[in-house]
PDB file of C-alpha atoms in Angstrom:
ATOM      1  CA  UNK A   1      -0.499   0.207   0.176  1.00 66.00           C
ATOM      2  CA  UNK A   2       2.206   2.625  -1.592  1.00 81.00           C
ATOM      3  CA  UNK A   3      -0.396   5.635  -0.242  1.00 96.00           C
ATOM      4  CA  UNK A   4      -0.109   8.860  -2.429  1.00 98.00           C
ATOM      5  CA  UNK A   5       3.028   9.089  -4.967  1.00 98.00           C
ATOM      6  CA  UNK A   6       4.117  12.043  -6.359  1.00 98.00           C
ATOM      7  CA  UNK A   7       7.020  11.786  -9.239  1.00 98.00           C
ATOM      8  CA  UNK A   8       9.089  13.920 -10.294  1.00 98.00           C
ATOM      9  CA  UNK A   9      10.949  14.606  -6.474  1.00 97.00           C
ATOM     10  CA  UNK A  10      12.551  17.150  -7.864  1.00 97.00           C
ATOM     11  CA  UNK A  11      13.234  19.238 -11.526  1.00 97.00           C
ATOM     12  CA  UNK A  12      14.128  22.293 -12.776  1.00 98.00           C
ATOM     13  CA  UNK A  13      12.341  23.701 -15.747  1.00 98.00           C
ATOM     14  CA  UNK A  14      13.512  26.642 -17.881  1.00 98.00           C
ATOM     15  CA  UNK A  15      10.926  29.257 -18.213  1.00 98.00           C
ATOM     16  CA  UNK A  16       8.282  28.636 -20.762  1.00 98.00           C
ATOM     17  CA  UNK A  17       8.408  25.229 -20.636  1.00 98.00           C
ATOM     18  CA  UNK A  18       5.463  22.865 -19.950  1.00 96.00           C
ATOM     19  CA  UNK A  19       5.591  19.809 -17.984  1.00 96.00           C
ATOM     20  CA  UNK A  20       3.475  17.345 -15.903  1.00 98.00           C
ATOM     21  CA  UNK A  21       3.287  17.036 -12.162  1.00 98.00           C
ATOM     22  CA  UNK A  22       2.080  13.094 -11.633  1.00 98.00           C
ATOM     23  CA  UNK A  23       0.049  12.063  -8.087  1.00 98.00           C
ATOM     24  CA  UNK A  24      -1.210   8.644  -7.848  1.00 98.00           C
ATOM     25  CA  UNK A  25      -3.062   7.053  -5.596  1.00 98.00           C
ATOM     26  CA  UNK A  26      -3.978   3.884  -4.499  1.00 96.00           C
ATOM     27  CA  UNK A  27      -7.015   4.010  -1.366  1.00 96.00           C
ATOM     28  CA  UNK A  28      -9.928   4.224  -3.650  1.00 95.00           C
ATOM     29  CA  UNK A  29      -9.871   7.952  -2.498  1.00 96.00           C
ATOM     30  CA  UNK A  30     -12.906  10.099  -4.199  1.00 96.00           C
ATOM     31  CA  UNK A  31     -11.095  13.542  -3.021  1.00 96.00           C
ATOM     32  CA  UNK A  32      -7.885  14.368  -4.389  1.00 97.00           C
ATOM     33  CA  UNK A  33      -6.161  18.088  -4.242  1.00 97.00           C
ATOM     34  CA  UNK A  34      -3.031  20.258  -5.002  1.00 98.00           C
ATOM     35  CA  UNK A  35      -1.270  22.900  -2.754  1.00 98.00           C
ATOM     36  CA  UNK A  36       1.688  24.622  -3.741  1.00 98.00           C
ATOM     37  CA  UNK A  37       3.903  26.018  -0.530  1.00 97.00           C
ATOM     38  CA  UNK A  38       6.612  28.702  -0.263  1.00 94.00           C
ATOM     39  CA  UNK A  39       7.846  29.970   2.421  1.00 82.00           C
ATOM     40  CA  UNK A  40       6.289  31.855   5.392  1.00 73.00           C
ATOM     41  CA  UNK A  41       2.919  30.953   3.189  1.00 78.00           C
ATOM     42  CA  UNK A  42       1.714  27.943   4.288  1.00 88.00           C
ATOM     43  CA  UNK A  43      -0.345  25.531   2.402  1.00 96.00           C
ATOM     44  CA  UNK A  44      -2.378  27.300  -0.670  1.00 96.00           C
ATOM     45  CA  UNK A  45      -4.612  25.028  -3.059  1.00 96.00           C
ATOM     46  CA  UNK A  46      -4.624  24.966  -6.765  1.00 97.00           C
ATOM     47  CA  UNK A  47      -7.219  22.935  -7.626  1.00 98.00           C
ATOM     48  CA  UNK A  48      -9.066  19.763  -6.350  1.00 96.00           C
ATOM     49  CA  UNK A  49     -11.712  16.832  -7.518  1.00 96.00           C
ATOM     50  CA  UNK A  50     -14.465  15.259  -5.357  1.00 94.00           C
ATOM     51  CA  UNK A  51     -14.099  12.752  -7.787  1.00 95.00           C
ATOM     52  CA  UNK A  52     -13.608  11.433 -11.605  1.00 96.00           C
ATOM     53  CA  UNK A  53     -14.549  13.819 -13.944  1.00 96.00           C
ATOM     54  CA  UNK A  54     -15.167  16.752 -11.466  1.00 96.00           C
ATOM     55  CA  UNK A  55     -12.329  19.118 -10.916  1.00 97.00           C
ATOM     56  CA  UNK A  56     -12.477  22.552  -9.490  1.00 96.00           C
ATOM     57  CA  UNK A  57     -10.185  25.614  -9.246  1.00 96.00           C
ATOM     58  CA  UNK A  58      -8.728  26.263  -5.388  1.00 95.00           C
ATOM     59  CA  UNK A  59      -7.277  29.406  -4.507  1.00 94.00           C
ATOM     60  CA  UNK A  60      -4.923  29.933  -6.968  1.00 96.00           C
ATOM     61  CA  UNK A  61      -5.099  28.509 -10.075  1.00 97.00           C
ATOM     62  CA  UNK A  62      -4.054  30.114 -12.636  1.00 97.00           C
ATOM     63  CA  UNK A  63      -1.157  28.672 -14.682  1.00 97.00           C
ATOM     64  CA  UNK A  64      -1.878  25.380 -13.947  1.00 98.00           C
ATOM     65  CA  UNK A  65      -4.662  22.830 -15.351  1.00 98.00           C
ATOM     66  CA  UNK A  66      -5.630  19.602 -14.273  1.00 98.00           C
ATOM     67  CA  UNK A  67      -8.089  16.554 -14.804  1.00 97.00           C
ATOM     68  CA  UNK A  68      -9.219  13.681 -13.301  1.00 98.00           C
ATOM     69  CA  UNK A  69      -9.847  10.675 -15.756  1.00 97.00           C
ATOM     70  CA  UNK A  70      -9.440   7.902 -13.036  1.00 97.00           C
ATOM     71  CA  UNK A  71      -9.976   7.550  -9.181  1.00 97.00           C
ATOM     72  CA  UNK A  72      -6.499   7.180  -8.915  1.00 97.00           C
ATOM     73  CA  UNK A  73      -4.699   9.905 -10.728  1.00 98.00           C
ATOM     74  CA  UNK A  74      -4.861  13.635 -10.807  1.00 98.00           C
ATOM     75  CA  UNK A  75      -1.779  15.422 -12.730  1.00 98.00           C
ATOM     76  CA  UNK A  76      -1.062  18.860 -12.091  1.00 98.00           C
ATOM     77  CA  UNK A  77      -0.041  20.263 -15.806  1.00 98.00           C
ATOM     78  CA  UNK A  78       2.202  23.945 -16.199  1.00 97.00           C
ATOM     79  CA  UNK A  79       1.690  25.117 -19.689  1.00 92.00           C
ATOM     80  CA  UNK A  80       4.142  27.689 -19.719  1.00 97.00           C
ATOM     81  CA  UNK A  81       6.235  27.727 -16.792  1.00 97.00           C
ATOM     82  CA  UNK A  82       6.846  31.101 -14.907  1.00 97.00           C
ATOM     83  CA  UNK A  83       9.462  31.689 -12.142  1.00 97.00           C
ATOM     84  CA  UNK A  84       6.600  32.282  -9.649  1.00 97.00           C
ATOM     85  CA  UNK A  85       5.584  28.698  -9.858  1.00 97.00           C
ATOM     86  CA  UNK A  86       9.337  28.027  -8.182  1.00 97.00           C
ATOM     87  CA  UNK A  87       7.757  26.181  -4.999  1.00 98.00           C
ATOM     88  CA  UNK A  88       7.035  22.557  -3.428  1.00 98.00           C
ATOM     89  CA  UNK A  89       4.019  21.113  -4.521  1.00 98.00           C
ATOM     90  CA  UNK A  90       2.001  19.054  -2.797  1.00 98.00           C
ATOM     91  CA  UNK A  91      -0.807  16.266  -3.957  1.00 98.00           C
ATOM     92  CA  UNK A  92      -3.244  15.138  -0.819  1.00 98.00           C
ATOM     93  CA  UNK A  93      -5.998  12.317  -0.687  1.00 97.00           C
ATOM     94  CA  UNK A  94      -8.858  11.446   1.377  1.00 95.00           C
ATOM     95  CA  UNK A  95     -11.991   9.054   1.323  1.00 92.00           C
ATOM     96  CA  UNK A  96     -14.252  11.841   1.138  1.00 84.00           C
ATOM     97  CA  UNK A  97     -14.309  15.478   1.587  1.00 78.00           C
ATOM     98  CA  UNK A  98     -14.113  16.798   5.203  1.00 80.00           C
ATOM     99  CA  UNK A  99     -12.185  13.640   6.085  1.00 89.00           C
ATOM    100  CA  UNK A 100      -8.356  13.185   6.827  1.00 94.00           C
ATOM    101  CA  UNK A 101      -5.628  13.966   4.149  1.00 96.00           C
ATOM    102  CA  UNK A 102      -2.960  11.803   3.160  1.00 97.00           C
ATOM    103  CA  UNK A 103      -0.083  13.776   1.370  1.00 98.00           C
ATOM    104  CA  UNK A 104       2.310  13.127  -1.134  1.00 98.00           C
ATOM    105  CA  UNK A 105       6.147  13.478  -0.515  1.00 97.00           C
ATOM    106  CA  UNK A 106       6.230  16.984  -2.534  1.00 97.00           C
ATOM    107  CA  UNK A 107       7.684  17.820  -5.723  1.00 98.00           C
ATOM    108  CA  UNK A 108      10.218  20.591  -5.449  1.00 97.00           C
ATOM    109  CA  UNK A 109      10.161  22.873  -8.694  1.00 98.00           C
ATOM    110  CA  UNK A 110      12.305  25.549 -10.080  1.00 97.00           C
ATOM    111  CA  UNK A 111      11.749  27.265 -12.702  1.00 97.00           C
ATOM    112  CA  UNK A 112      14.887  29.419 -13.565  1.00 97.00           C
TER     113      UNK A 112
ATOM    114  CA  UNK B   1     -13.656  33.148  -0.063  1.00 76.00           C
ATOM    115  CA  UNK B   2     -12.759  31.686   3.078  1.00 80.00           C
ATOM    116  CA  UNK B   3      -9.639  32.999   4.939  1.00 88.00           C
ATOM    117  CA  UNK B   4      -8.204  31.093   7.639  1.00 92.00           C
ATOM    118  CA  UNK B   5      -5.563  32.716   9.682  1.00 93.00           C
ATOM    119  CA  UNK B   6      -2.991  31.389  12.028  1.00 95.00           C
ATOM    120  CA  UNK B   7      -0.857  32.987  14.706  1.00 96.00           C
ATOM    121  CA  UNK B   8       1.853  33.532  15.998  1.00 96.00           C
ATOM    122  CA  UNK B   9       3.906  32.862  12.609  1.00 94.00           C
ATOM    123  CA  UNK B  10       6.701  31.115  14.525  1.00 95.00           C
ATOM    124  CA  UNK B  11       7.279  30.255  18.445  1.00 97.00           C
ATOM    125  CA  UNK B  12      10.762  29.596  19.922  1.00 97.00           C
ATOM    126  CA  UNK B  13      10.782  27.981  23.238  1.00 97.00           C
ATOM    127  CA  UNK B  14      13.179  25.906  25.955  1.00 98.00           C
ATOM    128  CA  UNK B  15      12.276  22.360  26.197  1.00 98.00           C
ATOM    129  CA  UNK B  16       9.374  21.603  28.986  1.00 98.00           C
ATOM    130  CA  UNK B  17       7.983  25.048  28.431  1.00 98.00           C
ATOM    131  CA  UNK B  18       4.205  25.161  26.725  1.00 98.00           C
ATOM    132  CA  UNK B  19       3.144  26.177  23.427  1.00 97.00           C
ATOM    133  CA  UNK B  20       0.147  27.296  21.659  1.00 98.00           C
ATOM    134  CA  UNK B  21      -0.855  28.162  18.126  1.00 98.00           C
ATOM    135  CA  UNK B  22      -4.276  30.100  17.134  1.00 98.00           C
ATOM    136  CA  UNK B  23      -6.425  29.440  14.264  1.00 97.00           C
ATOM    137  CA  UNK B  24      -9.413  31.801  12.994  1.00 96.00           C
ATOM    138  CA  UNK B  25     -11.844  31.099  10.390  1.00 94.00           C
ATOM    139  CA  UNK B  26     -13.484  33.680   8.231  1.00 91.00           C
ATOM    140  CA  UNK B  27     -16.330  31.671   8.389  1.00 91.00           C
ATOM    141  CA  UNK B  28     -18.133  29.117  10.508  1.00 91.00           C
ATOM    142  CA  UNK B  29     -16.736  25.852   9.762  1.00 89.00           C
ATOM    143  CA  UNK B  30     -18.332  22.609   9.384  1.00 87.00           C
ATOM    144  CA  UNK B  31     -15.239  21.221  11.014  1.00 90.00           C
ATOM    145  CA  UNK B  32     -11.404  21.821  11.691  1.00 95.00           C
ATOM    146  CA  UNK B  33      -8.283  19.723  11.070  1.00 97.00           C
ATOM    147  CA  UNK B  34      -4.659  20.220  12.402  1.00 98.00           C
ATOM    148  CA  UNK B  35      -1.789  18.824  10.576  1.00 98.00           C
ATOM    149  CA  UNK B  36       2.040  18.853  11.481  1.00 98.00           C
ATOM    150  CA  UNK B  37       4.806  19.152   9.076  1.00 97.00           C
ATOM    151  CA  UNK B  38       8.526  18.521   9.780  1.00 96.00           C
ATOM    152  CA  UNK B  39      11.320  19.953   8.249  1.00 93.00           C
ATOM    153  CA  UNK B  40      11.930  18.851   4.948  1.00 92.00           C
ATOM    154  CA  UNK B  41       8.554  16.662   5.131  1.00 96.00           C
ATOM    155  CA  UNK B  42       5.026  16.528   4.129  1.00 97.00           C
ATOM    156  CA  UNK B  43       1.874  17.779   6.203  1.00 97.00           C
ATOM    157  CA  UNK B  44       0.655  15.241   8.598  1.00 98.00           C
ATOM    158  CA  UNK B  45      -2.498  14.552   9.615  1.00 97.00           C
ATOM    159  CA  UNK B  46      -3.243  14.950  13.620  1.00 98.00           C
ATOM    160  CA  UNK B  47      -6.712  15.301  14.393  1.00 97.00           C
ATOM    161  CA  UNK B  48     -10.345  16.413  13.199  1.00 96.00           C
ATOM    162  CA  UNK B  49     -12.746  18.409  15.359  1.00 96.00           C
ATOM    163  CA  UNK B  50     -16.269  18.536  14.155  1.00 93.00           C
ATOM    164  CA  UNK B  51     -18.798  19.434  17.532  1.00 94.00           C
ATOM    165  CA  UNK B  52     -18.984  23.296  18.700  1.00 95.00           C
ATOM    166  CA  UNK B  53     -16.755  23.782  21.631  1.00 97.00           C
ATOM    167  CA  UNK B  54     -15.133  20.016  21.333  1.00 97.00           C
ATOM    168  CA  UNK B  55     -11.774  19.244  23.405  1.00 98.00           C
ATOM    169  CA  UNK B  56      -9.571  16.884  22.340  1.00 98.00           C
ATOM    170  CA  UNK B  57      -6.405  15.570  23.804  1.00 98.00           C
ATOM    171  CA  UNK B  58      -3.762  13.707  22.532  1.00 97.00           C
ATOM    172  CA  UNK B  59      -0.979  12.778  24.984  1.00 97.00           C
ATOM    173  CA  UNK B  60       0.568  16.273  25.859  1.00 98.00           C
ATOM    174  CA  UNK B  61      -1.605  18.012  22.657  1.00 98.00           C
ATOM    175  CA  UNK B  62      -5.105  19.662  23.833  1.00 98.00           C
ATOM    176  CA  UNK B  63      -6.835  20.683  20.806  1.00 98.00           C
ATOM    177  CA  UNK B  64     -10.278  23.286  21.299  1.00 98.00           C
ATOM    178  CA  UNK B  65     -12.778  23.864  18.488  1.00 97.00           C
ATOM    179  CA  UNK B  66     -14.473  27.018  19.548  1.00 96.00           C
ATOM    180  CA  UNK B  67     -18.587  27.513  20.211  1.00 94.00           C
ATOM    181  CA  UNK B  68     -18.916  29.457  17.355  1.00 95.00           C
ATOM    182  CA  UNK B  69     -16.986  27.164  15.329  1.00 94.00           C
ATOM    183  CA  UNK B  70     -14.771  29.579  13.677  1.00 94.00           C
ATOM    184  CA  UNK B  71     -11.728  29.340  15.737  1.00 96.00           C
ATOM    185  CA  UNK B  72      -9.489  26.837  16.950  1.00 98.00           C
ATOM    186  CA  UNK B  73      -6.120  26.141  18.927  1.00 98.00           C
ATOM    187  CA  UNK B  74      -3.521  23.460  19.628  1.00 98.00           C
ATOM    188  CA  UNK B  75      -1.671  23.646  23.266  1.00 98.00           C
ATOM    189  CA  UNK B  76       1.085  21.264  23.688  1.00 98.00           C
ATOM    190  CA  UNK B  77       1.916  20.713  27.476  1.00 98.00           C
ATOM    191  CA  UNK B  78       5.961  20.477  28.408  1.00 98.00           C
ATOM    192  CA  UNK B  79       6.895  20.827  24.739  1.00 98.00           C
ATOM    193  CA  UNK B  80      10.014  18.093  23.542  1.00 98.00           C
ATOM    194  CA  UNK B  81      12.299  18.383  21.043  1.00 97.00           C
ATOM    195  CA  UNK B  82      10.671  16.063  18.968  1.00 97.00           C
ATOM    196  CA  UNK B  83       7.711  18.235  18.859  1.00 98.00           C
ATOM    197  CA  UNK B  84       9.570  20.866  16.269  1.00 98.00           C
ATOM    198  CA  UNK B  85       7.822  21.291  13.042  1.00 97.00           C
ATOM    199  CA  UNK B  86       5.081  23.648  11.481  1.00 97.00           C
ATOM    200  CA  UNK B  87       1.364  23.090  12.788  1.00 98.00           C
ATOM    201  CA  UNK B  88      -1.558  23.837  10.487  1.00 97.00           C
ATOM    202  CA  UNK B  89      -4.901  23.856  10.675  1.00 97.00           C
ATOM    203  CA  UNK B  90      -7.341  23.452   7.570  1.00 96.00           C
ATOM    204  CA  UNK B  91     -11.212  23.975   7.569  1.00 92.00           C
ATOM    205  CA  UNK B  92     -13.142  23.027   4.851  1.00 84.00           C
ATOM    206  CA  UNK B  93     -15.620  25.705   3.105  1.00 78.00           C
ATOM    207  CA  UNK B  94     -18.904  24.805   1.647  1.00 79.00           C
ATOM    208  CA  UNK B  95     -17.521  24.471  -1.593  1.00 82.00           C
ATOM    209  CA  UNK B  96     -15.473  21.188  -0.562  1.00 84.00           C
ATOM    210  CA  UNK B  97     -12.256  23.367  -0.688  1.00 88.00           C
ATOM    211  CA  UNK B  98      -9.840  23.084   2.225  1.00 91.00           C
ATOM    212  CA  UNK B  99      -8.199  25.977   3.269  1.00 93.00           C
ATOM    213  CA  UNK B 100      -4.976  25.954   5.142  1.00 95.00           C
ATOM    214  CA  UNK B 101      -4.055  27.997   7.715  1.00 94.00           C
ATOM    215  CA  UNK B 102      -0.271  29.821   7.269  1.00 93.00           C
ATOM    216  CA  UNK B 103       0.994  27.615   9.673  1.00 95.00           C
ATOM    217  CA  UNK B 104       2.724  28.322  13.451  1.00 97.00           C
ATOM    218  CA  UNK B 105       6.480  27.145  13.274  1.00 96.00           C
ATOM    219  CA  UNK B 106       7.589  25.429  16.647  1.00 98.00           C
ATOM    220  CA  UNK B 107      11.291  25.744  17.792  1.00 97.00           C
ATOM    221  CA  UNK B 108      12.217  23.902  20.310  1.00 97.00           C
ATOM    222  CA  UNK B 109      15.496  24.664  22.348  1.00 96.00           C
ATOM    223  CA  UNK B 110      17.548  21.383  24.440  1.00 93.00           C
TER     224      UNK B 110
END
């Protein structure tokens, strides 16, 4: 039982490049979400999903896209990376909304 | 949208001293969750409070949920070096967004 798996763990991008951060969970959780963490700013919600086929915007969605074609996977896409997107990204899942969230190990992204 | 504020931002204590962090929401919450993040790690769930005025204890940690369900606190009695980390509260709004506070970073001097 791996829990929530994020790949890659580290990534360096050039401004304007695109990439996808992967997130997979093996707990059959309905609710999944993406956060970014910047120093002194806590965790800010980017996008979330209450189930397969359903996604919605969080607090800071601009510059990011998501999709939820399966229960297990919730990839986060950066279409054109900007230095302001340098951050640590966490994916989380929970059985339902309003229950304990399990976090992945995080992806440290640097945009130069 | 919902905002969750947490104070203080930092707390540096001597081992054995107590520690408290406070969380305030701009809206009434259905419940509140608390997480701990060790340096370099990911947030780990500690507890969830649901009822107005609820108090829960986990060993040296005491969690409270306010009567109006808009504020909460975490109190650690007799801190230890293993308590070092950042403590976050999080509340879910009516559209199922789980919003985190900015966290309180606890440093413990041995």
